Coordinates of C-alpha atoms in Angstrom, one line a residue:
X1 CA -29.9 -53.1 -8.9
X2 CA -31.0 -49.8 -7.4
X3 CA -28.6 -48.3 -4.9
X4 CA -29.9 -46.8 -1.6
X5 CA -29.2 -43.1 -1.1
X6 CA -26.6 -43.9 1.5
X7 CA -24.7 -46.3 -0.7
X8 CA -24.9 -43.9 -3.6
X9 CA -23.3 -41.2 -1.6
X10 CA -20.5 -43.5 -0.5
X11 CA -19.8 -44.6 -4.0
X12 CA -19.6 -41.0 -5.2
X13 CA -17.2 -40.0 -2.3
X14 CA -14.9 -42.9 -3.2
X15 CA -14.9 -41.8 -6.8
X16 CA -13.9 -38.2 -6.0
X17 CA -11.3 -39.4 -3.5
X18 CA -9.7 -41.6 -6.2
X19 CA -9.6 -38.7 -8.6
X20 CA -7.6 -36.4 -6.2
X21 CA -3.9 -36.1 -6.9
X22 CA -1.5 -34.4 -4.6
X23 CA 1.8 -33.4 -6.1
X24 CA 4.5 -31.8 -4.0
X25 CA 6.8 -29.1 -5.5
X26 CA 9.4 -26.7 -4.3
X27 CA 7.9 -24.3 -1.9
X28 CA 4.3 -25.5 -2.1
X29 CA 1.8 -27.9 -3.3
X30 CA -1.0 -28.3 -5.9
X31 CA -4.3 -30.1 -5.3
X32 CA -6.0 -31.2 -8.5
X33 CA -9.6 -32.5 -8.9
X34 CA -9.9 -34.5 -12.1
X35 CA -13.7 -34.5 -12.1
X36 CA -13.9 -31.1 -13.6
X37 CA -10.3 -30.2 -14.3
X38 CA -10.3 -27.5 -11.7
X39 CA -7.0 -26.8 -9.9
X40 CA -6.3 -24.9 -6.8
X41 CA -2.7 -23.8 -6.3
X42 CA -0.9 -22.3 -3.3
X43 CA 2.8 -21.9 -2.6
X44 CA 5.4 -20.3 -0.4
X45 CA 8.5 -19.2 -2.3
X46 CA 11.7 -18.0 -0.6
X47 CA 14.0 -15.9 -2.7
X48 CA 17.5 -14.6 -2.1
X49 CA 18.5 -12.9 -5.4
X50 CA 17.1 -10.3 -7.7
X51 CA 16.3 -12.7 -10.6
X52 CA 14.3 -15.0 -8.4
X53 CA 12.5 -12.1 -6.8
X54 CA 11.5 -10.8 -10.3
X55 CA 10.4 -14.3 -11.3
X56 CA 8.4 -14.9 -8.2
X57 CA 6.5 -11.6 -8.4
X58 CA 5.8 -12.2 -12.1
X59 CA 4.5 -15.7 -11.7
X60 CA 2.5 -15.2 -8.4
X61 CA -1.1 -16.6 -8.3
X62 CA -3.8 -16.3 -5.6
X63 CA -2.4 -17.6 -2.3
X64 CA 1.3 -17.2 -3.2
X65 CA 3.5 -16.0 -0.4
X66 CA 6.9 -14.7 -1.4
X67 CA 9.4 -14.5 1.4
X68 CA 12.5 -12.3 0.7
X69 CA 15.7 -13.1 2.5
X70 CA 17.7 -10.2 3.9
X71 CA 19.9 -8.2 1.6
X72 CA 19.9 -5.6 -1.2
X73 CA 18.0 -6.3 -4.4
X74 CA 18.8 -4.1 -7.4
X75 CA 16.6 -4.7 -10.4
X76 CA 17.5 -3.1 -13.8
X77 CA 13.9 -2.7 -14.8
X78 CA 10.7 -2.0 -12.8
X79 CA 9.7 -4.9 -10.5
X80 CA 6.2 -5.5 -11.9
X81 CA 3.3 -7.4 -10.5
X82 CA 0.1 -7.8 -12.6
X83 CA -1.7 -10.8 -11.0
X84 CA -4.8 -10.5 -8.8
X85 CA -5.1 -12.2 -5.5
X86 CA -8.5 -12.8 -3.9
X87 CA -10.1 -11.7 -0.7
X88 CA -9.6 -15.3 0.7
X89 CA -6.3 -15.9 -1.0
X90 CA -4.2 -12.7 -1.2
X91 CA -0.8 -12.6 -2.7
X92 CA 1.9 -11.8 -0.1
X93 CA 5.3 -10.2 -0.6
X94 CA 7.3 -9.7 2.6
X95 CA 10.6 -10.0 4.3
X96 CA 11.7 -13.4 5.6
X97 CA 11.1 -13.2 9.4
X98 CA 12.7 -10.0 10.7
X99 CA 15.4 -9.8 8.1
X100 CA 16.2 -6.4 6.5
X101 CA 15.3 -6.3 2.8
X102 CA 16.1 -3.3 0.6
X103 CA 14.8 -3.1 -2.9
X104 CA 17.1 -0.6 -4.5
X105 CA 16.6 1.5 -7.7
X106 CA 20.2 2.7 -8.2
X107 CA 20.6 0.5 -11.3
X108 CA 17.3 1.7 -13.0
X109 CA 17.3 4.0 -16.0
X110 CA 16.2 7.6 -15.6
X111 CA 12.4 7.9 -15.0
X112 CA 11.8 4.3 -14.1
X113 CA 9.6 3.3 -11.2
X114 CA 11.2 0.9 -8.8
X115 CA 8.2 -1.3 -8.2
X116 CA 4.6 -1.4 -9.6
X117 CA 1.7 -3.5 -8.4
X118 CA -1.2 -3.4 -10.9
X119 CA -3.4 -6.0 -9.2
X120 CA -5.7 -6.5 -6.3
X121 CA -5.5 -8.2 -2.9
X122 CA -1.7 -7.9 -2.5
X123 CA -0.1 -7.7 0.9
X124 CA 3.3 -6.1 0.9
X125 CA 5.1 -5.7 4.2
X126 CA 8.4 -5.2 6.0
X127 CA 10.3 -4.1 2.9
X128 CA 12.3 -1.0 2.0
X129 CA 12.0 0.7 -1.4
X130 CA 14.9 3.1 -2.0
X131 CA 17.0 5.1 -4.4
X132 CA 14.6 5.0 -7.4
X133 CA 15.2 7.7 -10.0
X134 CA 11.4 8.2 -9.9
X135 CA 8.6 6.6 -7.8
X136 CA 9.5 4.0 -5.2
X137 CA 6.4 1.8 -5.0
X138 CA 3.3 2.5 -7.2
X139 CA 0.0 0.7 -6.8
X140 CA -2.5 1.1 -9.6
X141 CA -6.3 0.4 -9.4
X142 CA -5.9 -2.0 -6.5
X143 CA -8.7 -3.4 -4.4
X144 CA -8.1 -4.8 -0.9
X145 CA -4.3 -4.2 -0.8
X146 CA -2.4 -4.1 2.5
X147 CA 0.9 -2.1 2.6
X148 CA 2.3 -2.5 6.1
X149 CA 5.5 -1.6 7.8
X150 CA 7.2 -0.4 4.7
X151 CA 10.0 2.1 4.3
X152 CA 10.2 4.3 1.1
X153 CA 13.3 6.4 1.1
X154 CA 15.4 8.7 -1.1
X155 CA 13.3 8.2 -4.3
X156 CA 13.3 10.8 -7.0
X157 CA 9.5 11.2 -6.9
X158 CA 6.9 9.9 -4.5
X159 CA 7.8 7.2 -2.0
X160 CA 4.5 5.3 -2.1
X161 CA 1.7 6.0 -4.6
X162 CA -1.8 4.7 -4.8
X163 CA -3.4 5.8 -8.1
X164 CA -6.0 5.1 -10.7
X165 CA -9.8 4.6 -10.8
X166 CA -10.9 1.5 -8.9
X167 CA -8.5 2.1 -6.0
X168 CA -10.7 0.6 -3.3
X169 CA -10.4 -0.6 0.3
X170 CA -6.6 -0.3 0.6
X171 CA -4.8 0.0 3.9
X172 CA -1.4 1.7 4.3
X173 CA -0.2 1.1 7.9
X174 CA 3.0 2.2 9.7
X175 CA 4.8 3.6 6.6
X176 CA 8.1 5.4 7.1
X177 CA 8.7 7.7 4.1
X178 CA 11.5 10.1 4.0
X179 CA 13.9 11.8 1.6
X180 CA 11.6 11.6 -1.4
X181 CA 9.7 14.3 -3.4
X182 CA 6.4 13.4 -1.7
X183 CA 6.2 10.9 1.1
X184 CA 2.9 9.2 0.1
X185 CA 0.3 10.1 -2.5
X186 CA -3.2 8.9 -3.1
X187 CA -3.8 10.7 -6.4
X188 CA -5.1 10.7 -10.0
X189 CA -8.0 8.4 -9.3
X190 CA -11.0 7.4 -7.3
X191 CA -12.4 4.6 -5.1
X192 CA -13.7 4.4 -1.5
X193 CA -12.5 2.8 1.7
X194 CA -8.8 3.8 1.4
X195 CA -7.0 4.5 4.7
X196 CA -3.6 5.7 5.7
X197 CA -2.8 5.2 9.4
X198 CA 0.3 5.4 11.6
X199 CA 2.5 6.9 8.9
X200 CA 5.7 8.9 9.6
X201 CA 6.4 11.3 6.8
X202 CA 9.5 13.4 7.0
X203 CA 12.3 15.2 5.2
X204 CA 10.4 15.1 1.8
X205 CA 10.9 18.1 -0.4
X206 CA 7.2 18.3 -1.4
X207 CA 4.3 17.1 0.7
X208 CA 4.4 14.5 3.4
X209 CA 1.0 13.3 2.1
X210 CA -0.5 14.4 -1.2
X211 CA -4.2 13.7 -2.2
X212 CA -3.9 15.5 -5.6
X213 CA -6.9 14.9 -7.9
X214 CA -8.2 11.9 -5.9
X215 CA -12.0 12.3 -6.2
X216 CA -13.2 9.9 -3.4
X217 CA -12.8 10.4 0.3
X218 CA -9.6 9.1 1.9
X219 CA -9.1 8.6 5.7
X220 CA -5.8 9.8 7.1
X221 CA -5.3 9.1 10.8
X222 CA -2.7 8.9 13.6
X223 CA 0.1 10.0 11.3
X224 CA 3.0 12.5 11.6
X225 CA 4.3 14.8 8.9
X226 CA 7.4 16.9 9.7
X227 CA 10.2 18.7 8.0
X228 CA 8.5 18.5 4.6
X229 CA 7.4 21.2 2.2
X230 CA 3.8 20.9 3.3
X231 CA 2.7 18.4 5.9
X232 CA -0.7 17.2 4.7
X233 CA -1.9 18.3 1.2
X234 CA -5.6 17.4 1.1
X235 CA -6.7 17.8 -2.5
X236 CA -5.9 20.0 -5.5
X237 CA -6.5 19.7 -9.2
X238 CA -10.1 20.9 -9.1
X239 CA -11.5 18.1 -6.9
X240 CA -14.2 18.7 -4.3
X241 CA -14.1 15.8 -1.8
X242 CA -14.6 15.4 1.9
X243 CA -11.5 13.6 3.1
X244 CA -11.4 12.5 6.8
X245 CA -8.3 13.6 8.7
X246 CA -8.1 12.6 12.3
X247 CA -5.6 12.6 15.1
X248 CA -2.6 13.6 13.1
X249 CA 0.4 15.8 13.9
X250 CA 2.1 18.3 11.5
X251 CA 5.2 20.2 12.7
X252 CA 8.2 22.1 11.4
X253 CA 7.2 21.9 7.8
X254 CA 8.6 24.6 5.5
X255 CA 5.1 25.6 4.3
X256 CA 1.8 24.7 5.8
X257 CA 0.9 21.9 8.3
X258 CA -2.5 21.0 6.9
X259 CA -3.7 22.6 3.7
X260 CA -6.8 22.1 1.5
X261 CA -4.6 22.6 -1.6
X262 CA -7.5 24.1 -3.5
X263 CA -9.9 21.3 -2.5
X264 CA -13.3 22.9 -2.3
X265 CA -14.9 19.9 -0.5
X266 CA -16.1 19.7 3.1
X267 CA -12.9 18.1 4.5
X268 CA -13.3 16.8 8.0
X269 CA -10.4 17.6 10.4
X270 CA -10.8 16.3 13.9
X271 CA -8.3 16.4 16.8
X272 CA -5.2 17.2 14.8
X273 CA -2.2 19.1 16.1
X274 CA 0.0 21.5 14.3
X275 CA 2.9 23.6 15.4
X276 CA 6.1 25.2 14.3
X277 CA 5.2 25.3 10.6
X278 CA 6.6 28.2 8.7
X279 CA 3.4 28.8 6.7
X280 CA 0.0 28.3 8.4
X281 CA -0.7 25.4 10.7
X282 CA -4.2 25.0 9.2
X283 CA -4.6 26.6 5.7
X284 CA -8.2 26.4 4.5
X285 CA -9.1 29.7 2.8
X286 CA -12.1 28.1 1.0
X287 CA -13.9 27.9 4.3
X288 CA -15.6 24.7 3.4
X289 CA -13.6 22.4 5.6
X290 CA -15.0 21.3 9.0
X291 CA -12.4 21.7 11.8
X292 CA -13.2 20.2 15.2
X293 CA -11.0 19.9 18.3
X294 CA -7.8 20.7 16.5
X295 CA -4.8 22.3 18.3
X296 CA -2.2 24.7 17.0
X297 CA 0.7 26.5 18.6
X298 CA 2.8 29.2 17.0
X299 CA 6.2 28.6 18.5

């Protein structure tokens, strides 16, 4: 007996429906399609101690959300994430609600990074990374990362670092970074579409922001750098790259407010303000930078 097209579609739909299994688990669910063995997994995991935090980060898959309850988490080895999320299913690591979460490096061995994300499409927000003997949070060769409302404080090296080739389309938003060597660095790599916005970078012994040897343009906007060594260090290491630096403020730094740092590229600086820096407010001796509508005041 030949089935009509309508009846054929109905029979197929019932077959697929019968093959779907829905299994509930702690913190999430898994929807499996037995026709082709494909499985899509998504989960929300709430953690409240260091061991569970380490496990959740290690075992994350696209779509995982890790909610961290308030408190101090002190790993004895670098908190490491190697999974990739996707554009439609990022991996999220964030504080539970408005609770205060401090990831603390005081138990790490000398030279260890506190946290390392070596994967793409991670969203990390509302967390503090503090007291590392070296870097606070390092992000390597990430695409599409969002790092929002973070604090990086009192780390032995840079508070937040984006590094490596293939560092593409990452957003750092509303970072507070203080008491480190450098506040934030985008360095030793390449990749387009990276943006730092709304950062507050202060009381760092080196630069507030450091773009050392990053060979692709970075956008830096609406950020403040004060009481650092230099405020905004915009290159160095032989690179020639036209970073875009707009609507920032640098003041009361021990050296320069904005400096090319030996970057020979046509850096674009628009509508920035600098004052009270002990060196120069705008230090661009190579004369390749393009400065438009900036303000300085020698107080």
